[in-house]
Coordinates of C-alpha atoms in Angstrom, one line a residue:
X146 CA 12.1 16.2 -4.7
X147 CA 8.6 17.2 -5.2
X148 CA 6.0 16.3 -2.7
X149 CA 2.1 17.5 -1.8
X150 CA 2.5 18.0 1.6
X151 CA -0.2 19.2 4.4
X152 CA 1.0 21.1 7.8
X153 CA -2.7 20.7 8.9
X154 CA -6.1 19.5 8.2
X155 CA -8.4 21.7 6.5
X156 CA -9.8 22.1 2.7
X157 CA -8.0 22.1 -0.5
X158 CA -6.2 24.7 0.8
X159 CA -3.8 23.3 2.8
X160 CA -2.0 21.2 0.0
X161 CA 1.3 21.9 -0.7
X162 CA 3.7 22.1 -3.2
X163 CA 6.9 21.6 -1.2
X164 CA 10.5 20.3 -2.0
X165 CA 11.1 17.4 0.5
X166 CA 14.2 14.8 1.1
X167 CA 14.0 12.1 -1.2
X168 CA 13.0 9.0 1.2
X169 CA 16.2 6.5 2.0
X170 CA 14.4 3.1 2.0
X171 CA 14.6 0.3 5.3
X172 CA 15.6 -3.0 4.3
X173 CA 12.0 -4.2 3.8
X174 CA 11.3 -1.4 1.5
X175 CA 11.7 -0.3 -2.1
X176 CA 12.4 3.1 -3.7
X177 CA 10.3 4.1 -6.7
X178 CA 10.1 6.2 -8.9
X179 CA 6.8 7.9 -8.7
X180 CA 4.9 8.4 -12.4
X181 CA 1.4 8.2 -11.7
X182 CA -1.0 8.5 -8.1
X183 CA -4.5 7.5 -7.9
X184 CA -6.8 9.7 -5.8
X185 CA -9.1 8.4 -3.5
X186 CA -12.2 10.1 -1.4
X187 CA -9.7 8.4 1.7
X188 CA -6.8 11.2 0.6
X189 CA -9.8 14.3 1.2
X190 CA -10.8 12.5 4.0
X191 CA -7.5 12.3 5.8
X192 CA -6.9 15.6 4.8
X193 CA -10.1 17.3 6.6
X194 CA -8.7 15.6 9.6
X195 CA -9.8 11.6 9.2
X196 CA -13.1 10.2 10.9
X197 CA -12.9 8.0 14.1
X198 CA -11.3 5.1 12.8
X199 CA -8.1 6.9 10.9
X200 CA -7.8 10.0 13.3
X201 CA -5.3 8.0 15.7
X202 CA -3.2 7.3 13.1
X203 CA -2.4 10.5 11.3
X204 CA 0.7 12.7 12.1
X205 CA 1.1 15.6 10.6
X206 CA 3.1 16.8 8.1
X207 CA 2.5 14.3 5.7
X208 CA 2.5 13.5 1.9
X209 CA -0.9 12.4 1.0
X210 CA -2.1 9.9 -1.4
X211 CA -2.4 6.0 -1.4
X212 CA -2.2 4.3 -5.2
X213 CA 1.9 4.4 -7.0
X214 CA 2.8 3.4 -10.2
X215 CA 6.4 3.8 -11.0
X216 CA 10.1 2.7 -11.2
X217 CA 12.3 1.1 -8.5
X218 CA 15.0 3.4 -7.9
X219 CA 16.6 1.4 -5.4
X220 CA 16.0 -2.3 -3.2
X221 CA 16.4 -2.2 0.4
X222 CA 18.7 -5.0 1.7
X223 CA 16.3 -7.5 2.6
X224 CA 13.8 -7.3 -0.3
X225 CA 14.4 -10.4 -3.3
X226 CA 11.2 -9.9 -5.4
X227 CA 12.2 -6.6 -6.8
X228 CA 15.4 -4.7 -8.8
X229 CA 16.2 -1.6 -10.0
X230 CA 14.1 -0.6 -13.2
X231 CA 11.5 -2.5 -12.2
X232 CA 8.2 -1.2 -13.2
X233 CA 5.6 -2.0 -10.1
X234 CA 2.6 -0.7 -8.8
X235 CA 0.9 -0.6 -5.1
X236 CA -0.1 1.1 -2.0
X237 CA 2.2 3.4 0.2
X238 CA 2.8 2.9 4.3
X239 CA -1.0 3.2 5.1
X240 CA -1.4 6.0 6.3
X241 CA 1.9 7.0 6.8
X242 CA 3.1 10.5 6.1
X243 CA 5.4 8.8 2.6
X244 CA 1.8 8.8 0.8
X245 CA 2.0 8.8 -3.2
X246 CA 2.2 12.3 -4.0
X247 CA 5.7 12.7 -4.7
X248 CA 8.3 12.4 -6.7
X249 CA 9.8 9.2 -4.9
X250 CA 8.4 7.5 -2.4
X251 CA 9.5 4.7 -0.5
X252 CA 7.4 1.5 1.0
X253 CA 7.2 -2.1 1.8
X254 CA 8.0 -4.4 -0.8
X255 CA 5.5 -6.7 0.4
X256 CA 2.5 -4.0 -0.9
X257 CA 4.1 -3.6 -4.4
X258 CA 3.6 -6.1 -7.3
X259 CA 5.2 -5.4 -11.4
X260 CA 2.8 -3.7 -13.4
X261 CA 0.3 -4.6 -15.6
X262 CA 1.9 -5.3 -18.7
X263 CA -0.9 -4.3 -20.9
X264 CA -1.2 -0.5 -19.3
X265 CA 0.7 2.2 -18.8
X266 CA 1.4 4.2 -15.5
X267 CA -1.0 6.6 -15.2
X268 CA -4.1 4.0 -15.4
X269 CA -1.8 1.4 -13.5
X270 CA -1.9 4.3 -11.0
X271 CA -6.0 3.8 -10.6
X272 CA -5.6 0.3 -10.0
X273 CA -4.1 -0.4 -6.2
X274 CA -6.0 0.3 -3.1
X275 CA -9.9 0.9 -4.7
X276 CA -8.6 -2.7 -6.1
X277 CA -7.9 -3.9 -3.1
X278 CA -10.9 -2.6 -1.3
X279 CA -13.1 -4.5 -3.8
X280 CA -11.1 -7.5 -3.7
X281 CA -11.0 -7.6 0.3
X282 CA -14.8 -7.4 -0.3
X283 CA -16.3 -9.5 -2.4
X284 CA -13.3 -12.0 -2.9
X285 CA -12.1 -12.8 0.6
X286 CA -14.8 -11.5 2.9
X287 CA -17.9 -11.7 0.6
X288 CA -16.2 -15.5 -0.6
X289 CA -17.7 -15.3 -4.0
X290 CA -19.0 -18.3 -6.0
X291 CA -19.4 -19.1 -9.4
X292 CA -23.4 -19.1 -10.0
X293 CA -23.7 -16.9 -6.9
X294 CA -25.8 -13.6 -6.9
X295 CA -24.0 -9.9 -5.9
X296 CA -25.8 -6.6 -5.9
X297 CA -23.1 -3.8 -5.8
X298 CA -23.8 -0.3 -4.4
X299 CA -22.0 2.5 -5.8
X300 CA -21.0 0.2 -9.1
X301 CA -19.9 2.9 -11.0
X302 CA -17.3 4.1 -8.7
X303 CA -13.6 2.8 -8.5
X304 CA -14.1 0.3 -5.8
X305 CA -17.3 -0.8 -7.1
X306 CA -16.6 -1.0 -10.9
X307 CA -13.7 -3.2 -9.7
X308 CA -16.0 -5.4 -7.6
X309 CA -18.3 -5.6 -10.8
X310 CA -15.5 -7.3 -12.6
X311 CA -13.9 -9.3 -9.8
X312 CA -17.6 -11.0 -9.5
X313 CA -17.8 -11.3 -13.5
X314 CA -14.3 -12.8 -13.2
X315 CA -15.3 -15.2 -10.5
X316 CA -18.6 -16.4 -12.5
X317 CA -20.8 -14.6 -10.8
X318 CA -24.5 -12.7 -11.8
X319 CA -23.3 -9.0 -11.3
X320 CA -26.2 -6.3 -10.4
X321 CA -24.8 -2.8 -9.9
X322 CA -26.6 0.1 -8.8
X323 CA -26.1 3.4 -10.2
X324 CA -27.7 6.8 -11.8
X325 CA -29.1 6.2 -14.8
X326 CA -26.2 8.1 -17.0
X327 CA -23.3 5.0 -16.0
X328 CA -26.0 2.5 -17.1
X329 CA -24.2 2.0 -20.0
X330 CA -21.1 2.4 -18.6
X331 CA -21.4 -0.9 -16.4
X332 CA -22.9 -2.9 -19.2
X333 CA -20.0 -2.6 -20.7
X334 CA -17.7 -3.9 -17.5
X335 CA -20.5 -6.6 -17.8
X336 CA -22.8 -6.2 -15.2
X337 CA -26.1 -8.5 -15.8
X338 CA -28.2 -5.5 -14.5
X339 CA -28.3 -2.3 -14.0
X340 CA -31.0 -0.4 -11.0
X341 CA -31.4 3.2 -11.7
X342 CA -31.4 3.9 -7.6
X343 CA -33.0 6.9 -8.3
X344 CA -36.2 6.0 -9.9
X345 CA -35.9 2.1 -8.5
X346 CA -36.1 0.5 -5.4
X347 CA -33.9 -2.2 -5.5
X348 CA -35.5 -3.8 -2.2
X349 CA -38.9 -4.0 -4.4
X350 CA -37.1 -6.3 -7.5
X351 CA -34.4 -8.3 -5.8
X352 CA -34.5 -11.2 -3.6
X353 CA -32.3 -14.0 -2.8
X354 CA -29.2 -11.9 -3.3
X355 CA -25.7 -14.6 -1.9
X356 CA -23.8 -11.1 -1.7
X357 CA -24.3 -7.3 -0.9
X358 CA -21.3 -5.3 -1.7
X359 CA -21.9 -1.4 -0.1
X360 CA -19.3 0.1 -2.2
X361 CA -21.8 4.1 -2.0
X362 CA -20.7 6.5 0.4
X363 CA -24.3 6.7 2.5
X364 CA -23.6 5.9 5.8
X365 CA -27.7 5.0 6.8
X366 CA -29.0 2.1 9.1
X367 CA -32.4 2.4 6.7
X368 CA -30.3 1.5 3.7
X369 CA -28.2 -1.7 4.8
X370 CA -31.9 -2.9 6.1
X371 CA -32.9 -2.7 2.7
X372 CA -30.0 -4.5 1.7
X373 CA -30.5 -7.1 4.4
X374 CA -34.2 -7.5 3.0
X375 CA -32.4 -8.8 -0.6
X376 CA -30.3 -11.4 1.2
X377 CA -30.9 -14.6 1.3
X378 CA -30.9 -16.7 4.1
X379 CA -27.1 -17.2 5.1
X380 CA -25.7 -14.3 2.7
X381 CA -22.8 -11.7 3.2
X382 CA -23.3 -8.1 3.9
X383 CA -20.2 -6.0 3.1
X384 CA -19.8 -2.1 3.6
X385 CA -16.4 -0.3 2.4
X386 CA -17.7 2.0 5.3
X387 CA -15.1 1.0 8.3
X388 CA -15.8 4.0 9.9
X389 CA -20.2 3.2 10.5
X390 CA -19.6 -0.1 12.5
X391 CA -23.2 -2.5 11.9
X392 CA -25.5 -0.9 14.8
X393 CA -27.8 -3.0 17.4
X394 CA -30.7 -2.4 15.1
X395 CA -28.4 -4.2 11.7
X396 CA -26.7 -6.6 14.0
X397 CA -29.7 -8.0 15.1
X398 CA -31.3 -8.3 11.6
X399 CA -28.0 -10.4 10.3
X400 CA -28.8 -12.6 13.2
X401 CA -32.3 -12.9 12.6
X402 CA -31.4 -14.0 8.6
X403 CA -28.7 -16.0 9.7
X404 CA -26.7 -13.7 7.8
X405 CA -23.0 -12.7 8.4
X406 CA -22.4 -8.6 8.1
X407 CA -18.6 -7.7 7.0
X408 CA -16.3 -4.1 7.5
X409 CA -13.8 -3.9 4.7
X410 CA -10.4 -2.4 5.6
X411 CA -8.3 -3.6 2.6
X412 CA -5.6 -5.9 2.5
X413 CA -2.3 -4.8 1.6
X414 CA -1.3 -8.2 -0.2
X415 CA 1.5 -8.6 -2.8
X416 CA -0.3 -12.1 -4.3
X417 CA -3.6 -10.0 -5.0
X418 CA -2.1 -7.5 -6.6
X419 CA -0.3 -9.6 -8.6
X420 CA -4.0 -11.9 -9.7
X421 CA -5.3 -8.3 -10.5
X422 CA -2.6 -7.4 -13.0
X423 CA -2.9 -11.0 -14.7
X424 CA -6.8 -10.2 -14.8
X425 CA -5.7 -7.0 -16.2
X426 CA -3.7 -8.1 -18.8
X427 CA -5.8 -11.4 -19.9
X428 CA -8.7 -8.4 -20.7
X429 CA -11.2 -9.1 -17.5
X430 CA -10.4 -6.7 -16.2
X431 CA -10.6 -3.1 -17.4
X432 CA -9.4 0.2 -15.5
X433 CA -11.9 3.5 -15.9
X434 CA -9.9 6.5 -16.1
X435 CA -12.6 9.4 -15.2
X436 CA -9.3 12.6 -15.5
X437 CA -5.8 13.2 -15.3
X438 CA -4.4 16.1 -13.6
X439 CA -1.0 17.3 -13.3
X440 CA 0.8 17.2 -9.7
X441 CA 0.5 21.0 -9.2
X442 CA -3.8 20.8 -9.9
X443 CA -4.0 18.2 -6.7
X444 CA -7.0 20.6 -5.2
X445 CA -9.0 20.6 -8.4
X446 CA -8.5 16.6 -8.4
X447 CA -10.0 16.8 -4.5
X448 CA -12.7 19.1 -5.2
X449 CA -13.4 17.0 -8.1
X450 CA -13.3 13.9 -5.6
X451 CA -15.3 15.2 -2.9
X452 CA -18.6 15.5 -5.3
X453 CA -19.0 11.8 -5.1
X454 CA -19.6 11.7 -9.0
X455 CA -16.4 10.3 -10.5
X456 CA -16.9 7.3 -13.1
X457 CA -13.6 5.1 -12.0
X458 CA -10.7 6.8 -11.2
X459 CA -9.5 10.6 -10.6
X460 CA -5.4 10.2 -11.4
X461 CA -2.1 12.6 -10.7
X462 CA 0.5 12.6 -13.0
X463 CA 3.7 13.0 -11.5
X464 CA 6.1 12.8 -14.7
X465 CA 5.4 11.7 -18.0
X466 CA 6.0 8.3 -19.2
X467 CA 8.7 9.2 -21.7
X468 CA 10.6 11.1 -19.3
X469 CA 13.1 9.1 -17.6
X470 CA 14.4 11.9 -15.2

């Protein structure tokens, strides 16, 4: 089969076309039929090598990318929720070397959930782990309230255009910040406002904020005080950024506000993805598409990636949807 491989770290460079074994699954695992893979800044940073917290975890050579949407091929011997034909979508072995680019991959049951009815594979593709991420965030860690208040860094990016409408599904009065030209763009995902963080400081015109989600990629102590400054007493801080632990300086300023600060590393969990597809399908939920590329244009999709400027979601197509083979 057909796989994006890397035989070291580096820049776009050092992805692969390769032909690979097609994976066998374990009896935990399903088989599927790769159609569609998201591609997140996580795959480009894995690829130049991973920061502190993933480094220990990579092996190289590996098949990069972490969002499937596709077919099961095959059931392992222990796995009842799934069959052959099955259309599904999920998250690889994080961050295994079976990642998403590929033909085939094979992976846990338990991180795979059937599709969104209402979509087809290549935006189903867009959907898992930025999903996830936002749902880890503002859902579980961020325990989000009807009536509550959330300001959203980086709301016009796939994690935080999902965290928009996770908030907006939970009742809650959305505020995104973004540059002026996805204004409209959030709107229409129904945020409540929009802060232009280029000619607005949001620390100036907020207050009383129950929620913070830091969905951007600045990694700056200066920023999450501003941030802290909009809480209210008792809030949640919540930073997508696992690898810029809260420093002395932060820590002490939670404390202070009686505040609780939160690291998101995502939670590979079959029941979530399956609300998200029901949230998908009911229309409350809507999944932003920025570009498609085909498999063999991976290190335009990176480059693309690495500018920080995507609206939603950057996505590979394997094979076309009306090609069974």
């Amino acid at each position: 089969m057909k796989a994006i491989r890397i035989n070291e770290f580096g820049g776009p460079e050092v992805l692969k076309l390769e032909q690979v074994e097609r994976p066998v699954p374990a009896p935990d695992e399903i088989l599927v039929k790769v159609y569609a893979s998201g591609v997140n800044p996580v795959d480009w940073v894995i690829r130049n090598g991973g920061n502190d917290f993933l480094r220990p975890l990579l092996t190289l050579p590996m098949t990069l990318g972490w969002d499937a949407a596709g077919i099961v091929e095959k059931v392992g011997s222990d796995v009842k929720d799934f069959k052959k034909g099955d259309e599904v979508y999920g998250v690889p072995n994080f961050p295994g070397s079976n990642g998403s680019y590929a033909e085939y991959l094979a992976a846990k049951a338990s991180q795979f959930a059937l599709k969104p009815k209402s979509i087809g594979f290549n935006q189903a593709a867009g959907v898992p782990l930025a999903a996830l991420v936002a749902w880890t965030g503002a859902v579980e860690l961020g325990k989000l309230q009807s009536g509550q208040r959330i300001l959203i860094h980086g709301a016009a990016g796939g994690v935080g255009s999902f965290a928009l409408q996770f908030a907006k599904s939970k009742g809650a009065y959305a505020i995104g910040t973004a540059s002026a030209q996805n204004h409209e763009h959030l709107k229409d995902l129904g945020a409540d406002e929009v802060i232009d963080y280029k000619n607005k400081q949001f620390e100036e015109v907020l207050h009383d904020i129950d929620v913070v989600f830091d969905a951007s990629p600045l990694r700056d102590d200066n920023e999450r005080l501003k941030s802290l400054k909009v809480l209210k007493e008792g809030g949640i801080l919540v930073s997508t950024n696992i690898d810029f632990p809260f420093s002395d300086v932060v820590t002490k300023a939670l404390a202070k506000k009686g505040a609780k600060g939160e690291l998101v590393a995502p939670q590979m969990k079959q029941k979530w993805l399956e609300q998200i597809a029901q949230l998908i399908d009911v229309g409350k939920v809507q999944v932003t598409i920025s570009r498609v590329y085909p498999l063999e244009e991976v290190a335009e999709a990176h480059r693309e990636s690495e500018t920080w400027h995507v609206r939603g979601k950057l996505i590979l197509e394997i094979r076309k949807e009306d090609k069974q083979a």
